Amino acid sequence: MNRYLWCFLALLLTGAPAWTQRITASLTGVVTDPSGAAVPNATIRITNTGTAAVFQHTSNSEGRYLSPSLPPGAYDIT
């Protein structure tokens, strides 16, 4: 009986991490002007075309931005 209990616990504990996984992505980029210079403090608007969810960010002093944990889908970036 003890062997079956250990097998059950092993299966239960090895399957637990799969229950907590999330599928997301990150989007990063650099905002530049027509001459190629970085644009600091630019507003980046990322819109999911399927759900209309909007994620808004501001570029840093080097024009870089990061949008972490985006759900799967197609996006428009402005």
PDB file of C-alpha atoms in Angstrom:
ATOM      1  CA  MET A   1       0.000   0.000   0.000  1.00  0.00           C
ATOM      2  CA  ASN A   2       2.811   2.381   0.834  1.00  0.00           C
ATOM      3  CA  ARG A   3       4.294   1.960  -2.676  1.00  0.00           C
ATOM      4  CA  TYR A   4       1.008   3.058  -4.285  1.00  0.00           C
ATOM      5  CA  LEU A   5       0.821   6.115  -2.061  1.00  0.00           C
ATOM      6  CA  TRP A   6       4.343   7.186  -3.066  1.00  0.00           C
ATOM      7  CA  CYS A   7       3.531   6.679  -6.756  1.00  0.00           C
ATOM      8  CA  PHE A   8       0.375   8.755  -6.421  1.00  0.00           C
ATOM      9  CA  LEU A   9       2.234  11.565  -4.633  1.00  0.00           C
ATOM     10  CA  ALA A  10       5.014  11.528  -7.227  1.00  0.00           C
ATOM     11  CA  LEU A  11       2.499  11.867 -10.064  1.00  0.00           C
ATOM     12  CA  LEU A  12       0.618  14.599  -8.249  1.00  0.00           C
ATOM     13  CA  LEU A  13       3.726  16.666  -7.550  1.00  0.00           C
ATOM     14  CA  THR A  14       5.251  16.333 -11.016  1.00  0.00           C
ATOM     15  CA  GLY A  15       2.006  17.416 -12.689  1.00  0.00           C
ATOM     16  CA  ALA A  16       1.472  20.511 -10.526  1.00  0.00           C
ATOM     17  CA  PRO A  17       3.813  22.845 -12.462  1.00  0.00           C
ATOM     18  CA  ALA A  18       1.866  22.194 -15.676  1.00  0.00           C
ATOM     19  CA  TRP A  19      -1.315  23.523 -14.064  1.00  0.00           C
ATOM     20  CA  THR A  20       0.323  26.877 -13.350  1.00  0.00           C
ATOM     21  CA  GLN A  21       1.809  27.582 -16.763  1.00  0.00           C
ATOM     22  CA  ARG A  22       0.549  30.572 -18.722  1.00  0.00           C
ATOM     23  CA  ILE A  23       1.094  31.282 -22.385  1.00  0.00           C
ATOM     24  CA  THR A  24       2.155  34.892 -22.843  1.00  0.00           C
ATOM     25  CA  ALA A  25       4.652  36.852 -24.878  1.00  0.00           C
ATOM     26  CA  SER A  26       6.637  40.047 -24.521  1.00  0.00           C
ATOM     27  CA  LEU A  27       7.024  42.771 -27.093  1.00  0.00           C
ATOM     28  CA  THR A  28       9.984  45.117 -27.140  1.00  0.00           C
ATOM     29  CA  GLY A  29      11.156  47.771 -29.548  1.00  0.00           C
ATOM     30  CA  VAL A  30      12.769  51.151 -30.131  1.00  0.00           C
ATOM     31  CA  VAL A  31      10.928  54.287 -31.251  1.00  0.00           C
ATOM     32  CA  THR A  32      12.922  56.365 -33.731  1.00  0.00           C
ATOM     33  CA  ASP A  33      12.254  59.435 -35.842  1.00  0.00           C
ATOM     34  CA  PRO A  34      12.822  59.535 -39.645  1.00  0.00           C
ATOM     35  CA  SER A  35      16.519  60.377 -39.123  1.00  0.00           C
ATOM     36  CA  GLY A  36      16.981  57.296 -36.907  1.00  0.00           C
ATOM     37  CA  ALA A  37      17.316  59.198 -33.625  1.00  0.00           C
ATOM     38  CA  ALA A  38      15.666  57.687 -30.547  1.00  0.00           C
ATOM     39  CA  VAL A  39      12.406  59.257 -29.360  1.00  0.00           C
ATOM     40  CA  PRO A  40      12.246  59.418 -25.554  1.00  0.00           C
ATOM     41  CA  ASN A  41       8.901  59.506 -23.708  1.00  0.00           C
ATOM     42  CA  ALA A  42       6.944  58.339 -26.764  1.00  0.00           C
ATOM     43  CA  THR A  43       3.584  56.728 -26.090  1.00  0.00           C
ATOM     44  CA  ILE A  44       3.297  53.187 -27.455  1.00  0.00           C
ATOM     45  CA  ARG A  45      -0.218  51.801 -27.830  1.00  0.00           C
ATOM     46  CA  ILE A  46      -0.536  48.042 -28.393  1.00  0.00           C
ATOM     47  CA  THR A  47      -4.066  46.937 -29.327  1.00  0.00           C
ATOM     48  CA  ASN A  48      -5.200  43.318 -29.541  1.00  0.00           C
ATOM     49  CA  THR A  49      -7.182  43.185 -32.803  1.00  0.00           C
ATOM     50  CA  GLY A  50      -9.327  40.276 -31.612  1.00  0.00           C
ATOM     51  CA  THR A  51     -10.338  41.560 -28.173  1.00  0.00           C
ATOM     52  CA  ALA A  52      -9.689  45.325 -28.486  1.00  0.00           C
ATOM     53  CA  ALA A  53      -7.612  45.145 -25.269  1.00  0.00           C
ATOM     54  CA  VAL A  54      -5.158  48.048 -25.131  1.00  0.00           C
ATOM     55  CA  PHE A  55      -1.726  48.030 -23.500  1.00  0.00           C
ATOM     56  CA  GLN A  56      -0.065  51.429 -23.268  1.00  0.00           C
ATOM     57  CA  HIS A  57       3.589  52.129 -22.467  1.00  0.00           C
ATOM     58  CA  THR A  58       6.088  54.976 -22.625  1.00  0.00           C
ATOM     59  CA  SER A  59       9.543  54.689 -24.153  1.00  0.00           C
ATOM     60  CA  ASN A  60      12.570  55.366 -21.960  1.00  0.00           C
ATOM     61  CA  SER A  61      15.305  57.930 -22.575  1.00  0.00           C
ATOM     62  CA  GLU A  62      16.806  55.675 -25.290  1.00  0.00           C
ATOM     63  CA  GLY A  63      13.454  55.246 -27.061  1.00  0.00           C
ATOM     64  CA  ARG A  64      13.108  51.632 -25.868  1.00  0.00           C
ATOM     65  CA  TYR A  65       9.895  50.070 -24.582  1.00  0.00           C
ATOM     66  CA  LEU A  66       8.818  46.692 -23.206  1.00  0.00           C
ATOM     67  CA  SER A  67       5.340  45.220 -22.966  1.00  0.00           C
ATOM     68  CA  PRO A  68       5.510  42.003 -20.906  1.00  0.00           C
ATOM     69  CA  SER A  69       2.883  39.282 -20.451  1.00  0.00           C
ATOM     70  CA  LEU A  70       0.791  39.859 -23.568  1.00  0.00           C
ATOM     71  CA  PRO A  71      -1.880  37.213 -24.213  1.00  0.00           C
ATOM     72  CA  PRO A  72      -1.749  35.383 -27.560  1.00  0.00           C
ATOM     73  CA  GLY A  73      -3.272  37.235 -30.489  1.00  0.00           C
ATOM     74  CA  ALA A  74      -2.706  39.693 -33.306  1.00  0.00           C
ATOM     75  CA  TYR A  75      -1.770  43.260 -32.373  1.00  0.00           C
ATOM     76  CA  ASP A  76      -1.623  46.740 -33.909  1.00  0.00           C
ATOM     77  CA  ILE A  77       1.205  48.916 -32.601  1.00  0.00           C
ATOM     78  CA  THR A  78       1.073  52.711 -32.838  1.00  0.00           C
TER      79      THR A  78
END
